[in-house]
Amino acid sequence: MTFQDQIQQGIPSVLPQPKPYDTTINHAPKRKEILSEDEKKLALRNALRYFEPKHHAELIPEFKEELEKYGRIYMYRLRPEYRMYARPISEYPGKSEQAKAIMLMIQNNLDYAVAQHPHELITYGGNGAVFSNWAQYLLTMKYLSEMTEEQTLVMYSGHPMGLFPSHKEAPRVVVTNGMMIPNYSKPDDWEKFNALGVTQYGQMTAGSYMYIGPQGIVHGTTITVLNGFRKIMKNPSGGLFVTSGLGGMSGAQPKAGTIAGCVTVCAEVNPKITKIRHEQGWIHEIVEDITLLVARVRKALDNKEIVSIAYLGNIVDVWERFDQEGLHIDLGSDQTSLHNPWAGGYYPIGFTFEESNEMMANNPEKFKSEVQKTLRRHADAINKHTAKGTYFFDYGNAFLLEASRAGADVMAANHIDFKYPSYVQDIMGPMCFDYGFGPFRWVCASGKPEDLAKTDKIACDVLEEMMKNSPEEIQQQMADNIQWIKGAQENKLVVGSQARILYADAEGRTKIAEAFNQAIARGEIGYVVLGRDHHDVSGTDSPYRETSNIYDGSRFTADMAIHNVIGDSFRGATWVSIHNGGGVGWGEVINGGFGMVLDGSKEASKRLESMLFWDVNNGISRRSWARNEGAIFAIKRAMESQPLLKVTLPNLVDDALLNN
């Protein structure tokens, strides 16, 4: 069968032979035992409903074994034989070019070079899933290959509910992930209902088909590191950045440190993923001995090298040993998957990687206790460094949240706030999000590197022209992104699809998108897929990250994210998504995303102008109402540019009156 034939057949009527478990790739850890005997039978019934009854007797023992062995039913035997990667859009079967673009994006999320656990359909973050099982993947791709532009595919947490009649201007796909009743959003609820096969954790861009490999997080981390050094008024050259986690975010931190121009040390406990990131070029060196690490870092600092070093071991060893050795850390953070602390997102000190995985599956209470002990040690070591001048920030991975729950010394004197800021509070919120700058991204659907190079130039030309007349308040943001896009090819950031990201405001996104659409109309480039990370101005309500610099008491509300995705859906998005969970954890955040296909048409121009303006300014208006100074400036500017926009502005109160 051809690739197109395999896509169109969906779940095969004749079952493929079982596949051997491939030990050469990175697999998800075994999930903990959480289902009762009756619930295990329910999980089997739920999985078997994808298959004709004639197959049930054959599949029951196999699915039962998967559930016992891995804690989930992945349906490994249905994994396709063809290579998984983002093909040129012309290679996908179908009646809708928009649907073909979505197939391209789904396959990119599952590309072995992109996905963290590709056989478990997990893109990043330890549990950020595109689908829960391979039957869902096959059925979804079949539906997309059949879809017309008068239909919409409805996705329930990885499950394709089906094609429904709609119309040409409606989204082609509507995605939800993990949208639980609020009282059922605790970590064990995810474990239980995911094991039952009825919900999943879509992370952010994993379950919304918009991950572009590590480049997305590299850009945001680069901006953060650059601004972190500006905050401490130090040149990155000769500076030291210490952090941890090479898994779910693909080595973004060391790559970002290299682009910023400092020495980066990133600890990782998983030997396989460390080796992969080294082979991919995201880290320069691997060191396994802590004494050798100290010597190597001293040499790098003395010589003002721009180098990234992976320490194969626990991050706590690094913080404690650097303190003992008097090695000054300029910037410190953490990017382990602490939104997923009990299922492989963070590992305890004093145990090998293999011992930890065994404990996680077979003695989860002990594993949790050891993780919490490690978090307390981790925080104590950080506190020693910050007392000596280190600037530490939480990278929005729930490090401080889980450390506080473990009883670590991370709380401020008021016992309400953390003693260390989220990077959004101190850096990205006031410097970028309040002004409307966030992670705008695009994918060249042709798959041609030359198309990506052309779009880079188009974007750079637009930004340089805009910067000539930009107000002083956003000149730095414009300059950083022009510098980024000029160095994008040189830094070899493409993994998987021919994609790019930069930070732009509503004006920049609209002008760049329109310039792309015109280039498509002229035949200079192929179709372009627009999107963004949910980690943005408007798409995410996350009190410990994206909305952590909202101080009017509303940071625990989720109105903005819900309005964002509703508004995107009727303003022209090709697909929309809304998720419970994300980088900070299940039950801790609601985030929305979109995708938009540009085809060079006048209709695409209308859609991009309407949707991109809303997608950003919805968030700026909320931030303005929270009395954020930069957002008040930005929304006033937006109202000047668009007479139909009329936003309620806050009246500011004199603090002296309240303090009388």
Short mmCIF file of N, CA and C in Angstrom, two decimals, residues 224 227-228 231-232 391-394 419-432 545 548-549 551:
data_model
loop_
_atom_site.label_atom_id
_atom_site.label_comp_id
_atom_site.label_asym_id
_atom_site.label_seq_id
_atom_site.Cartn_x
_atom_site.Cartn_y
_atom_site.Cartn_z
N THR A 224 14.49 35.35 27.41
CA THR A 224 14.51 35.37 28.88
C THR A 224 15.93 35.52 29.42
N ASN A 227 17.33 39.03 28.74
CA ASN A 227 16.75 40.02 29.65
C ASN A 227 17.12 39.75 31.10
N GLY A 228 17.40 38.48 31.44
CA GLY A 228 17.88 38.16 32.79
C GLY A 228 19.23 38.80 33.06
N LYS A 231 18.79 42.42 33.49
CA LYS A 231 18.21 42.73 34.80
C LYS A 231 19.30 42.84 35.87
N ILE A 232 20.32 41.98 35.76
CA ILE A 232 21.42 42.06 36.75
C ILE A 232 22.55 42.95 36.24
N TYR A 391 20.82 35.47 40.60
CA TYR A 391 19.44 35.81 40.25
C TYR A 391 18.75 34.52 39.82
N PHE A 392 17.80 34.04 40.62
CA PHE A 392 17.07 32.81 40.31
C PHE A 392 15.64 33.16 39.92
N PHE A 393 15.16 32.52 38.86
CA PHE A 393 13.77 32.70 38.46
C PHE A 393 13.14 31.34 38.16
N ASP A 394 11.86 31.23 38.45
CA ASP A 394 11.10 30.02 38.14
C ASP A 394 10.73 30.08 36.66
N LYS A 419 9.39 33.45 47.19
CA LYS A 419 10.50 34.41 47.37
C LYS A 419 11.22 34.69 46.05
N TYR A 420 11.02 33.81 45.06
CA TYR A 420 11.61 34.03 43.75
C TYR A 420 10.50 34.26 42.72
N PRO A 421 10.74 35.15 41.78
CA PRO A 421 9.69 35.45 40.80
C PRO A 421 9.60 34.39 39.71
N SER A 422 8.42 34.28 39.14
CA SER A 422 8.31 33.58 37.86
C SER A 422 8.99 34.46 36.82
N TYR A 423 9.56 33.84 35.80
CA TYR A 423 10.21 34.64 34.75
C TYR A 423 9.20 35.54 34.05
N VAL A 424 7.91 35.15 34.07
CA VAL A 424 6.89 36.02 33.48
C VAL A 424 6.69 37.26 34.35
N GLN A 425 6.66 37.07 35.66
CA GLN A 425 6.48 38.21 36.57
C GLN A 425 7.56 39.27 36.35
N ASP A 426 8.80 38.83 36.30
CA ASP A 426 9.92 39.76 36.29
C ASP A 426 10.36 40.16 34.88
N ILE A 427 10.20 39.26 33.92
CA ILE A 427 10.82 39.48 32.61
C ILE A 427 9.79 39.50 31.48
N MET A 428 9.21 38.35 31.16
CA MET A 428 8.38 38.25 29.96
C MET A 428 7.07 39.01 30.08
N GLY A 429 6.46 39.03 31.26
CA GLY A 429 5.19 39.73 31.42
C GLY A 429 5.31 41.22 31.17
N PRO A 430 6.07 41.93 32.02
CA PRO A 430 6.17 43.38 31.85
C PRO A 430 6.94 43.82 30.61
N MET A 431 7.90 43.00 30.15
CA MET A 431 8.72 43.42 29.01
C MET A 431 8.13 43.02 27.66
N CYS A 432 7.34 41.94 27.62
CA CYS A 432 6.84 41.42 26.34
C CYS A 432 5.32 41.30 26.29
N ARG A 545 2.43 31.33 35.90
CA ARG A 545 3.30 31.57 34.75
C ARG A 545 2.75 32.71 33.89
N SER A 548 1.05 35.43 35.79
CA SER A 548 1.59 35.66 37.14
C SER A 548 1.85 37.13 37.43
N ASN A 549 1.88 37.98 36.38
CA ASN A 549 2.04 39.41 36.64
C ASN A 549 0.69 40.15 36.55
N TYR A 551 -2.11 41.42 38.93
CA TYR A 551 -2.14 41.68 40.38
C TYR A 551 -3.48 42.21 40.89
#
